[in-house]
XYZ file of C-alpha atoms in Angstrom:
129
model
C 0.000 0.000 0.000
C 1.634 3.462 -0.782
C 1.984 6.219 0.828
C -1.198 8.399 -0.762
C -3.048 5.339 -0.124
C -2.431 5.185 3.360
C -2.762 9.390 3.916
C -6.223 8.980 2.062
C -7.544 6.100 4.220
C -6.691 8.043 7.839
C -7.310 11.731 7.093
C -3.817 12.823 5.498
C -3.115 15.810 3.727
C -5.015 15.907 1.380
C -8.043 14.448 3.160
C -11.255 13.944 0.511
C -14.102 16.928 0.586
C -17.580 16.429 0.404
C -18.586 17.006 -3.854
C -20.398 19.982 -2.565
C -19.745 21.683 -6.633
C -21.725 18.809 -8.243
C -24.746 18.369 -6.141
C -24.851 22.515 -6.152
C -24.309 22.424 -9.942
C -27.129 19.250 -10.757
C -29.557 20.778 -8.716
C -29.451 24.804 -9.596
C -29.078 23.323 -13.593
C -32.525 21.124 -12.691
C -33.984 23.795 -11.321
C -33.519 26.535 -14.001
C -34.312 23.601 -16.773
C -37.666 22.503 -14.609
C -38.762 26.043 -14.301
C -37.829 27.005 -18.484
C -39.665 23.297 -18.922
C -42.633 24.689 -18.049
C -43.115 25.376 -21.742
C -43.007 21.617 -22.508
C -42.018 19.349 -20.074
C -40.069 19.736 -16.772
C -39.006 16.213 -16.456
C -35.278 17.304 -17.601
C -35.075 19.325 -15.003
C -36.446 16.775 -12.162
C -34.206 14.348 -13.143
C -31.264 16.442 -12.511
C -32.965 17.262 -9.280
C -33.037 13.677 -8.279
C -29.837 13.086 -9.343
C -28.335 16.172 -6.877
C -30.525 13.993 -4.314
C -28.742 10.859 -5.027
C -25.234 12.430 -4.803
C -25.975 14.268 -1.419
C -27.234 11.167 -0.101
C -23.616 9.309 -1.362
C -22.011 11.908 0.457
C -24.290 11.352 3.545
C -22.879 7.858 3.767
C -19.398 8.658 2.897
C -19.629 10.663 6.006
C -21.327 7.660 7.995
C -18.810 5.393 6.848
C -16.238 7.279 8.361
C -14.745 8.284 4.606
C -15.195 12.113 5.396
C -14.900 14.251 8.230
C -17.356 14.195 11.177
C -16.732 17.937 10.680
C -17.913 17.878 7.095
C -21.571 16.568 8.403
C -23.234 19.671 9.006
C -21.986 20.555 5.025
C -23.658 17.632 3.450
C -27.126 18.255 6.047
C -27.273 21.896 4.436
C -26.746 20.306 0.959
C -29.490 17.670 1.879
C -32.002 19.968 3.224
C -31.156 22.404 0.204
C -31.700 19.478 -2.237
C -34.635 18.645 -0.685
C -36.482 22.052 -0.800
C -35.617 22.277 -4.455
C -37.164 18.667 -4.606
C -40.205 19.714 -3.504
C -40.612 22.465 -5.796
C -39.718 20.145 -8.646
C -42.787 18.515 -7.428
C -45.005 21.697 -7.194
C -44.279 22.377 -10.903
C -44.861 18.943 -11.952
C -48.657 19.228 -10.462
C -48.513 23.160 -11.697
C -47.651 21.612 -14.906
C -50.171 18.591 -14.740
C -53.335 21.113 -14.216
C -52.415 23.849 -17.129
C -52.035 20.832 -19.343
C -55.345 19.033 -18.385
C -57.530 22.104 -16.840
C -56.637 25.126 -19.141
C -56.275 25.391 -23.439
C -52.665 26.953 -22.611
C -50.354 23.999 -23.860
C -53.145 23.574 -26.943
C -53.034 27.133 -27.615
C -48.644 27.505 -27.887
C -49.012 24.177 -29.872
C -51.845 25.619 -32.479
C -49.648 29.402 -32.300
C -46.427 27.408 -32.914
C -47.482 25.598 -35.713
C -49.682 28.235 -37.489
C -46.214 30.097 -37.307
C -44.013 27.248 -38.541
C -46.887 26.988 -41.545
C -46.410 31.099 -42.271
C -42.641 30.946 -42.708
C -41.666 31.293 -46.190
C -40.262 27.935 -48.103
C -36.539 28.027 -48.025
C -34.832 26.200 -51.356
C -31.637 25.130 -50.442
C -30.323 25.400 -53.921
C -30.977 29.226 -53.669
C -28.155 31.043 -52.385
């Protein structure tokens, strides 16, 4: 076993860090794509949610089994409880989502605008130049 191997395992130097940059980075990238998927579909942006909640929850038990820090504990519980509040808006929009598409014409009404504007555009030839 070297040396690294052997500072990594009991809290050398260079002792490992909680990935506090990913989870922050999944979950404010899911949140901005749920929110802009609002327009179409926000399931993008919920699965990058969840998968901020799986990596908080790896760090979680990388701290339990004794692979981080007690001292980096109360880091990963503010990612967790961060993760989770942006979870549960994830889920708000999903049922926000669910009742404009099945209670309101709003969804019908981009679709029909889209496509009457996609139908207006003049042909293009692309052996015009």
């Amino acid at each position: 076993m070297s040396h690294e191997s052997v500072d990594d395992l009991f809290g050398g130097e260079d002792a490992p860090r909680p990935r506090s940059g990913l989870v922050l980075s999944l979950l404010g990238l899911g949140m901005v794509t749920t929110v802009l998927g609002l327009a179409c579909s926000t399931a993008p942006g919920g699965i990058l949610v969840l998968l901020a909640w799986m990596f908080v929850e790896k760090e979680l038990d990388r701290v339990d089994s004794g692979y981080l820090t007690e001292e980096d504990r109360p880091t990963v519980l503010r990612l967790r409880w961060v993760t989770l509040a942006g979870l549960l808006i994830v889920v708000a929009l999903f049922v926000v989502q669910g009742f404009l598409l099945c209670q309101t014409d709003l969804y019908e009404g981009l679709l029909v605008t889209f496509l009457e504007w996609v139908a207006d555009a003049p042909p293009t030839d692309p052996m015009t130049p």
